[in-house]
Amino acid sequence: MNTTMAKEDLEQILDQAVQDVTECTAGVRLHQGDQSPGEDLCTVQITFDKGFRTSLTLCADTKLLCRMASNSFHEESVSPEDLEEFSKEYFNVLCGRIAGAMFQVTQVPAHFGPPAFYRGRYEPEGSEIQFMLTYSNERYGGAQFIHHVPCSQEAGAASNED
């Protein structure tokens, strides 16, 4: 059986999770807006390998991720290794929250692989953007949270595997 979730409902789940997890784990408030991240970027990405045929990507200003890591580790500065470790752990928590919220709505158990970290912008192959949520923090820059679907999937809804 194929279960669908309206794009608007999924956007709301993702937005709520991003804002809650970012504030709770990293002490940074993000606000939706139109400001795209700059050129010094990092990307964290996961793919759901059970339940939903989607992937999630966070592309953020390095300065923003550094501030989040610094707050989380209670350190003034962070190494590149700390930045990568924090980014992957933060995204793992965020995607776990999203998978739980999606289960509440669809009753479809989902599983995703470990987050991958990239310097710069990364786009998963064989996928297209269904929608993107853009965030900013007036002091540390912006981020884009992107929901990808397989190129052949209709852009109207996220669906689960049979």
PDB file of N, CA, C and O in Angstrom, residues 82 93 123:
ATOM      1  N   ASP A  82      35.746  18.756  14.676  1.00  0.00           N
ATOM      2  CA  ASP A  82      34.612  18.986  15.579  1.00  0.00           C
ATOM      3  C   ASP A  82      33.392  19.470  14.811  1.00  0.00           C
ATOM      4  O   ASP A  82      32.265  19.078  15.109  1.00  0.00           O
ATOM      5  N   VAL A  93      20.108  13.678  14.903  1.00  0.00           N
ATOM      6  CA  VAL A  93      19.033  13.985  15.863  1.00  0.00           C
ATOM      7  C   VAL A  93      17.841  14.612  15.135  1.00  0.00           C
ATOM      8  O   VAL A  93      16.686  14.242  15.359  1.00  0.00           O
ATOM      9  N   GLU A 123      24.530  17.933  -3.923  1.00  0.00           N
ATOM     10  CA  GLU A 123      23.201  17.543  -4.396  1.00  0.00           C
ATOM     11  C   GLU A 123      23.234  16.031  -4.637  1.00  0.00           C
ATOM     12  O   GLU A 123      24.065  15.547  -5.406  1.00  0.00           O
TER      13      GLU A 123
END
